[in-house]
Amino acid sequence: MAARDEQPRDLRGAADLRARDVDRVWVMARVDEAFTDGQLTVDEHLDRLAAARAATTIRELDLVLRDLQVPVAPSAHRRGERRARVAVVVVAIAVVVTILAVAIAWFSAESVPDRPAAADDGPGAAAQVADRLVGGPMFSAAGLDEVVRATREKFGTTVIEGVHFYRDKAVVRVPEAVSPTGAAWYTYSLGGAFHDREVYGGQAVSSDAALRVDVARLDTRRLAELIASSPERLGLTGAANLSPNVPFRVTVGGDDGGQVWIGVNDIGIDSHLVAGLDGAILGVHRCGWGC
């Protein structure tokens, strides 16, 4: 989820070159991964993040990762090979899809009887409800990516307590030593910056305040697709009495190594699903009014 399309340099053989922002971000992401899989303590994690941010050469960045089990930054040659393989796969998939589309169209024309024309094949009320709940840029892959990127730039890490995504904002919960509660809430609006720091209140992101989640591990493309389909999955598009004041929420927390809660939860209604950070559905609680 780098901020640009630039790739980090291969840290081998480039020790005396000056480090770029993309190199520092790549190394900090590896440090986060090492922390989440148990290679670093909390203090070691913070110290190495600080060293990566302050590094001016590739050699200094290499020292940050010297004893960690991490992947090597991709070289230009390997990236070129990967693009070539991807191009071949894409062409092959396109051919298969075209053949299947022709076969399905022929079968449908031969086997399916004509249906009467519907009185209204437009978007309809269901689509309007879905758009009201999950429409907008925040729930897109680009919006989710922006929040993750802004979190790293603001706090120097993507390992936090969790985050609530809403249609028009995100609210992150980050550990903070100077806070009387040990953490603080920060609100983020797309295209802007973090604001409205709060230390009290707020809706929990996990079952235990000590849990952490690395939001950089989110598969934002799959998550955005799941969010877009969730109103229909949860039976919300047919809820004619669904109050416009009930917010649709996506919460990323640290339970079970990282989970995503998607849905609505308010007086009289609780309809949600739970997924992994990879977007795979783990469970669905589909419930209407009075549950």
One Martini backbone bead per residue (centre of mass of N, CA, C, O) as a GRO file, in nm:
protein
  291
    1MET     BB    1   0.059   0.062   0.021
    2ALA     BB    2   0.189   0.264  -0.133
    3ALA     BB    3   0.183   0.600  -0.231
    4ARG     BB    4   0.331   0.480  -0.476
    5ASP     BB    5   0.470   0.307  -0.759
    6GLU     BB    6   0.713   0.278  -0.623
    7GLN     BB    7   1.001   0.088  -0.547
    8PRO     BB    8   1.204  -0.070  -0.359
    9ARG     BB    9   1.509  -0.130  -0.301
   10ASP     BB   10   1.759  -0.335  -0.315
   11LEU     BB   11   1.953  -0.378  -0.029
   12ARG     BB   12   2.145  -0.509  -0.214
   13GLY     BB   13   2.420  -0.328  -0.340
   14ALA     BB   14   2.311  -0.019  -0.197
   15ALA     BB   15   2.437   0.106   0.070
   16ASP     BB   16   2.530   0.419  -0.031
   17LEU     BB   17   2.261   0.500  -0.089
   18ARG     BB   18   2.002   0.694  -0.083
   19ALA     BB   19   1.714   0.725   0.085
   20ARG     BB   20   1.377   0.681   0.044
   21ASP     BB   21   1.058   0.686   0.131
   22VAL     BB   22   0.987   0.404   0.010
   23ASP     BB   23   1.209   0.256   0.172
   24ARG     BB   24   1.113   0.323   0.457
   25VAL     BB   25   0.825   0.208   0.433
   26TRP     BB   26   0.909  -0.084   0.372
   27VAL     BB   27   1.065  -0.132   0.637
   28MET     BB   28   0.834  -0.065   0.836
   29ALA     BB   29   0.654  -0.297   0.739
   30ARG     BB   30   0.852  -0.523   0.826
   31VAL     BB   31   0.852  -0.448   1.125
   32ASP     BB   32   0.554  -0.496   1.173
   33GLU     BB   33   0.560  -0.797   1.095
   34ALA     BB   34   0.766  -0.882   1.313
   35PHE     BB   35   0.583  -0.807   1.548
   36THR     BB   36   0.321  -0.981   1.480
   37ASP     BB   37   0.518  -1.261   1.472
   38GLY     BB   38   0.732  -1.226   1.739
   39GLN     BB   39   1.031  -1.089   1.693
   40LEU     BB   40   0.924  -0.837   1.862
   41THR     BB   41   0.905  -0.608   2.080
   42VAL     BB   42   0.770  -0.317   2.161
   43ASP     BB   43   1.038  -0.158   2.190
   44GLU     BB   44   1.177  -0.264   1.934
   45HIS     BB   45   0.967  -0.164   1.737
   46LEU     BB   46   0.997   0.143   1.798
   47ASP     BB   47   1.304   0.168   1.749
   48ARG     BB   48   1.300   0.074   1.446
   49LEU     BB   49   1.112   0.286   1.338
   50ALA     BB   50   1.294   0.525   1.410
   51ALA     BB   51   1.539   0.431   1.239
   52ALA     BB   52   1.394   0.430   0.965
   53ARG     BB   53   1.307   0.731   0.960
   54ALA     BB   54   1.626   0.833   0.998
   55ALA     BB   55   1.728   0.722   0.750
   56THR     BB   56   1.973   0.792   0.467
   57THR     BB   57   2.052   0.494   0.400
   58ILE     BB   58   2.058   0.170   0.300
   59ARG     BB   59   2.241   0.065   0.524
   60GLU     BB   60   2.058   0.157   0.764
   61LEU     BB   61   1.815  -0.016   0.678
   62ASP     BB   62   1.959  -0.291   0.687
   63LEU     BB   63   2.008  -0.284   0.999
   64VAL     BB   64   1.709  -0.304   1.087
   65LEU     BB   65   1.694  -0.613   0.932
   66ARG     BB   66   1.942  -0.805   0.998
   67ASP     BB   67   1.765  -1.026   1.215
   68LEU     BB   68   1.525  -1.069   1.017
   69GLN     BB   69   1.235  -1.230   0.885
   70VAL     BB   70   1.242  -1.118   0.554
   71PRO     BB   71   1.178  -0.995   0.267
   72VAL     BB   72   1.300  -0.901  -0.030
   73ALA     BB   73   1.335  -0.652  -0.217
   74PRO     BB   74   1.240  -0.581  -0.524
   75SER     BB   75   1.364  -0.604  -0.827
   76ALA     BB   76   1.352  -0.499  -1.149
   77HIS     BB   77   1.382  -0.778  -1.277
   78ARG     BB   78   1.159  -0.927  -1.119
   79ARG     BB   79   0.931  -0.737  -1.202
   80GLY     BB   80   0.947  -0.794  -1.505
   81GLU     BB   81   0.884  -1.095  -1.486
   82ARG     BB   82   0.610  -1.066  -1.347
   83ARG     BB   83   0.468  -0.899  -1.568
   84ALA     BB   84   0.494  -1.112  -1.789
   85ARG     BB   85   0.330  -1.333  -1.647
   86VAL     BB   86   0.071  -1.168  -1.610
   87ALA     BB   87   0.014  -1.118  -1.911
   88VAL     BB   88  -0.031  -1.415  -1.988
   89VAL     BB   89  -0.262  -1.473  -1.790
   90VAL     BB   90  -0.459  -1.256  -1.891
   91VAL     BB   91  -0.493  -1.365  -2.178
   92ALA     BB   92  -0.598  -1.644  -2.100
   93ILE     BB   93  -0.846  -1.549  -1.944
   94ALA     BB   94  -0.983  -1.392  -2.173
   95VAL     BB   95  -1.035  -1.638  -2.353
   96VAL     BB   96  -1.206  -1.804  -2.157
   97VAL     BB   97  -1.428  -1.591  -2.106
   98THR     BB   98  -1.525  -1.569  -2.399
   99ILE     BB   99  -1.615  -1.863  -2.433
  100LEU     BB  100  -1.817  -1.868  -2.196
  101ALA     BB  101  -2.000  -1.635  -2.292
  102VAL     BB  102  -2.096  -1.770  -2.554
  103ALA     BB  103  -2.213  -2.027  -2.424
  104ILE     BB  104  -2.417  -1.890  -2.235
  105ALA     BB  105  -2.576  -1.733  -2.449
  106TRP     BB  106  -2.672  -1.980  -2.609
  107PHE     BB  107  -2.812  -2.131  -2.376
  108SER     BB  108  -3.010  -1.908  -2.298
  109ALA     BB  109  -3.156  -1.882  -2.576
  110GLU     BB  110  -3.250  -2.193  -2.577
  111SER     BB  111  -3.361  -2.240  -2.252
  112VAL     BB  112  -3.487  -1.957  -2.192
  113PRO     BB  113  -3.760  -1.803  -2.132
  114ASP     BB  114  -3.944  -1.555  -2.181
  115ARG     BB  115  -4.002  -1.251  -2.016
  116PRO     BB  116  -4.164  -1.020  -1.890
  117ALA     BB  117  -4.167  -0.701  -1.874
  118ALA     BB  118  -4.067  -0.481  -1.662
  119ALA     BB  119  -4.173  -0.194  -1.519
  120ASP     BB  120  -3.879  -0.172  -1.349
  121ASP     BB  121  -3.515  -0.177  -1.427
  122GLY     BB  122  -3.400  -0.003  -1.230
  123PRO     BB  123  -3.247   0.053  -0.939
  124GLY     BB  124  -3.422   0.118  -0.705
  125ALA     BB  125  -3.462   0.086  -0.369
  126ALA     BB  126  -3.229  -0.107  -0.300
  127ALA     BB  127  -3.001   0.062  -0.430
  128GLN     BB  128  -3.049   0.313  -0.256
  129VAL     BB  129  -2.984   0.184   0.014
  130ALA     BB  130  -2.697   0.089  -0.052
  131ASP     BB  131  -2.584   0.371  -0.117
  132ARG     BB  132  -2.644   0.497   0.161
  133LEU     BB  133  -2.456   0.294   0.319
  134VAL     BB  134  -2.186   0.234   0.089
  135GLY     BB  135  -2.142   0.482  -0.044
  136GLY     BB  136  -1.850   0.602  -0.151
  137PRO     BB  137  -1.497   0.642  -0.098
  138MET     BB  138  -1.431   0.509   0.182
  139PHE     BB  139  -1.533   0.203   0.076
  140SER     BB  140  -1.300   0.197  -0.098
  141ALA     BB  141  -0.989   0.100  -0.174
  142ALA     BB  142  -0.871   0.388  -0.180
  143GLY     BB  143  -0.980   0.478   0.096
  144LEU     BB  144  -0.850   0.259   0.271
  145ASP     BB  145  -0.558   0.318   0.183
  146GLU     BB  146  -0.544   0.610   0.285
  147VAL     BB  147  -0.572   0.546   0.586
  148VAL     BB  148  -0.325   0.366   0.613
  149ARG     BB  149  -0.120   0.575   0.510
  150ALA     BB  150  -0.187   0.798   0.720
  151THR     BB  151  -0.115   0.632   0.968
  152ARG     BB  152   0.184   0.597   0.909
  153GLU     BB  153   0.256   0.903   0.881
  154LYS     BB  154   0.153   0.988   1.171
  155PHE     BB  155   0.262   0.714   1.362
  156GLY     BB  156   0.483   0.508   1.218
  157THR     BB  157   0.236   0.295   1.198
  158THR     BB  158  -0.004  -0.002   1.160
  159VAL     BB  159  -0.004  -0.073   1.466
  160ILE     BB  160  -0.314  -0.102   1.626
  161GLU     BB  161  -0.618  -0.128   1.774
  162GLY     BB  162  -0.803   0.035   1.551
  163VAL     BB  163  -1.096   0.078   1.319
  164HIS     BB  164  -1.347   0.302   1.201
  165PHE     BB  165  -1.570   0.285   0.930
  166TYR     BB  166  -1.728   0.532   0.740
  167ARG     BB  167  -1.873   0.702   0.487
  168ASP     BB  168  -1.712   0.998   0.597
  169LYS     BB  169  -1.511   0.826   0.793
  170ALA     BB  170  -1.236   0.779   1.028
  171VAL     BB  171  -1.160   0.588   1.340
  172VAL     BB  172  -0.879   0.576   1.536
  173ARG     BB  173  -0.690   0.348   1.753
  174VAL     BB  174  -0.415   0.453   1.959
  175PRO     BB  175  -0.141   0.423   2.115
  176GLU     BB  176  -0.074   0.638   2.419
  177ALA     BB  177   0.130   0.738   2.670
  178VAL     BB  178  -0.006   1.036   2.739
  179SER     BB  179  -0.257   0.895   2.798
  180PRO     BB  180  -0.482   0.818   3.054
  181THR     BB  181  -0.576   0.544   2.874
  182GLY     BB  182  -0.335   0.464   2.652
  183ALA     BB  183  -0.520   0.617   2.437
  184ALA     BB  184  -0.652   0.731   2.106
  185TRP     BB  185  -0.865   0.928   1.913
  186TYR     BB  186  -0.888   0.960   1.547
  187THR     BB  187  -0.994   1.162   1.287
  188TYR     BB  188  -1.068   1.091   0.931
  189SER     BB  189  -1.051   1.266   0.619
  190LEU     BB  190  -1.057   1.268   0.305
  191GLY     BB  191  -0.785   1.467   0.200
  192GLY     BB  192  -0.664   1.514   0.485
  193ALA     BB  193  -0.664   1.487   0.841
  194PHE     BB  194  -0.607   1.449   1.156
  195HIS     BB  195  -0.861   1.478   1.418
  196ASP     BB  196  -1.019   1.490   1.705
  197ARG     BB  197  -0.900   1.428   1.982
  198GLU     BB  198  -0.959   1.135   2.197
  199VAL     BB  199  -0.967   0.956   2.529
  200TYR     BB  200  -1.273   0.920   2.558
  201GLY     BB  201  -1.459   0.679   2.478
  202GLY     BB  202  -1.604   0.500   2.248
  203GLN     BB  203  -1.596   0.232   2.033
  204ALA     BB  204  -1.503  -0.067   2.031
  205VAL     BB  205  -1.261  -0.278   1.842
  206SER     BB  206  -1.237  -0.486   2.084
  207SER     BB  207  -1.236  -0.715   2.355
  208ASP     BB  208  -0.932  -0.593   2.394
  209ALA     BB  209  -0.711  -0.331   2.454
  210ALA     BB  210  -0.440  -0.513   2.401
  211LEU     BB  211  -0.502  -0.538   2.121
  212ARG     BB  212  -0.372  -0.589   1.784
  213VAL     BB  213  -0.345  -0.437   1.445
  214ASP     BB  214  -0.252  -0.472   1.102
  215VAL     BB  215  -0.377  -0.273   0.849
  216ALA     BB  216  -0.175  -0.356   0.614
  217ARG     BB  217  -0.319  -0.655   0.583
  218LEU     BB  218  -0.531  -0.554   0.415
  219ASP     BB  219  -0.765  -0.646   0.165
  220THR     BB  220  -0.903  -0.386   0.006
  221ARG     BB  221  -1.040  -0.503  -0.241
  222ARG     BB  222  -1.209  -0.728  -0.106
  223LEU     BB  223  -1.339  -0.548   0.108
  224ALA     BB  224  -1.490  -0.358  -0.085
  225GLU     BB  225  -1.664  -0.582  -0.212
  226LEU     BB  226  -1.798  -0.672   0.053
  227ILE     BB  227  -1.929  -0.406   0.130
  228ALA     BB  228  -2.106  -0.371  -0.129
  229SER     BB  229  -2.266  -0.661  -0.066
  230SER     BB  230  -2.379  -0.651   0.238
  231PRO     BB  231  -2.672  -0.540   0.232
  232GLU     BB  232  -2.784  -0.792   0.089
  233ARG     BB  233  -2.670  -1.016   0.278
  234LEU     BB  234  -2.828  -0.863   0.540
  235GLY     BB  235  -3.121  -0.747   0.447
  236LEU     BB  236  -3.124  -0.415   0.405
  237THR     BB  237  -3.268  -0.346   0.125
  238GLY     BB  238  -3.567  -0.445   0.255
  239ALA     BB  239  -3.562  -0.213   0.478
  240ALA     BB  240  -3.794   0.029   0.478
  241ASN     BB  241  -3.743   0.125   0.801
  242LEU     BB  242  -3.465   0.224   0.773
  243SER     BB  243  -3.282   0.440   0.923
  244PRO     BB  244  -3.086   0.714   0.822
  245ASN     BB  245  -2.930   0.719   1.120
  246VAL     BB  246  -2.803   0.448   1.059
  247PRO     BB  247  -2.487   0.338   1.071
  248PHE     BB  248  -2.245   0.222   0.872
  249ARG     BB  249  -1.998  -0.034   0.969
  250VAL     BB  250  -1.630  -0.069   0.981
  251THR     BB  251  -1.437  -0.300   1.178
  252VAL     BB  252  -1.095  -0.306   1.293
  253GLY     BB  253  -0.944  -0.575   1.478
  254GLY     BB  254  -0.759  -0.807   1.713
  255ASP     BB  255  -0.920  -1.047   1.689
  256ASP     BB  256  -0.788  -1.337   1.598
  257GLY     BB  257  -0.548  -1.158   1.443
  258GLY     BB  258  -0.788  -1.029   1.279
  259GLN     BB  259  -1.086  -0.835   1.221
  260VAL     BB  260  -1.408  -0.784   1.045
  261TRP     BB  261  -1.677  -0.558   1.091
  262ILE     BB  262  -2.006  -0.567   0.920
  263GLY     BB  263  -2.263  -0.308   0.966
  264VAL     BB  264  -2.541  -0.292   1.193
  265ASN     BB  265  -2.593  -0.116   1.523
  266ASP     BB  266  -2.900  -0.088   1.697
  267ILE     BB  267  -3.195  -0.013   1.794
  268GLY     BB  268  -3.355  -0.311   1.679
  269ILE     BB  269  -3.063  -0.366   1.524
  270ASP     BB  270  -2.867  -0.663   1.401
  271SER     BB  271  -2.648  -0.661   1.115
  272HIS     BB  272  -2.380  -0.892   1.043
  273LEU     BB  273  -2.034  -0.944   0.958
  274VAL     BB  274  -1.743  -1.164   0.948
  275ALA     BB  275  -1.393  -1.108   0.876
  276GLY     BB  276  -1.104  -1.118   0.743
  277LEU     BB  277  -0.831  -0.943   0.622
  278ASP     BB  278  -0.891  -1.102   0.333
  279GLY     BB  279  -1.230  -1.114   0.311
  280ALA     BB  280  -1.318  -1.363   0.455
  281ILE     BB  281  -1.590  -1.526   0.557
  282LEU     BB  282  -1.690  -1.628   0.900
  283GLY     BB  283  -1.976  -1.470   0.947
  284VAL     BB  284  -2.348  -1.446   0.988
  285HIS     BB  285  -2.581  -1.182   1.108
  286ARG     BB  286  -2.915  -1.206   1.025
  287CYS     BB  287  -3.119  -0.921   1.114
  288GLY     BB  288  -3.392  -0.761   1.221
  289TRP     BB  289  -3.638  -0.648   1.369
  290GLY     BB  290  -3.635  -0.731   1.716
  291CYS     BB  291  -3.332  -0.865   1.793
   0.00000   0.00000   0.00000
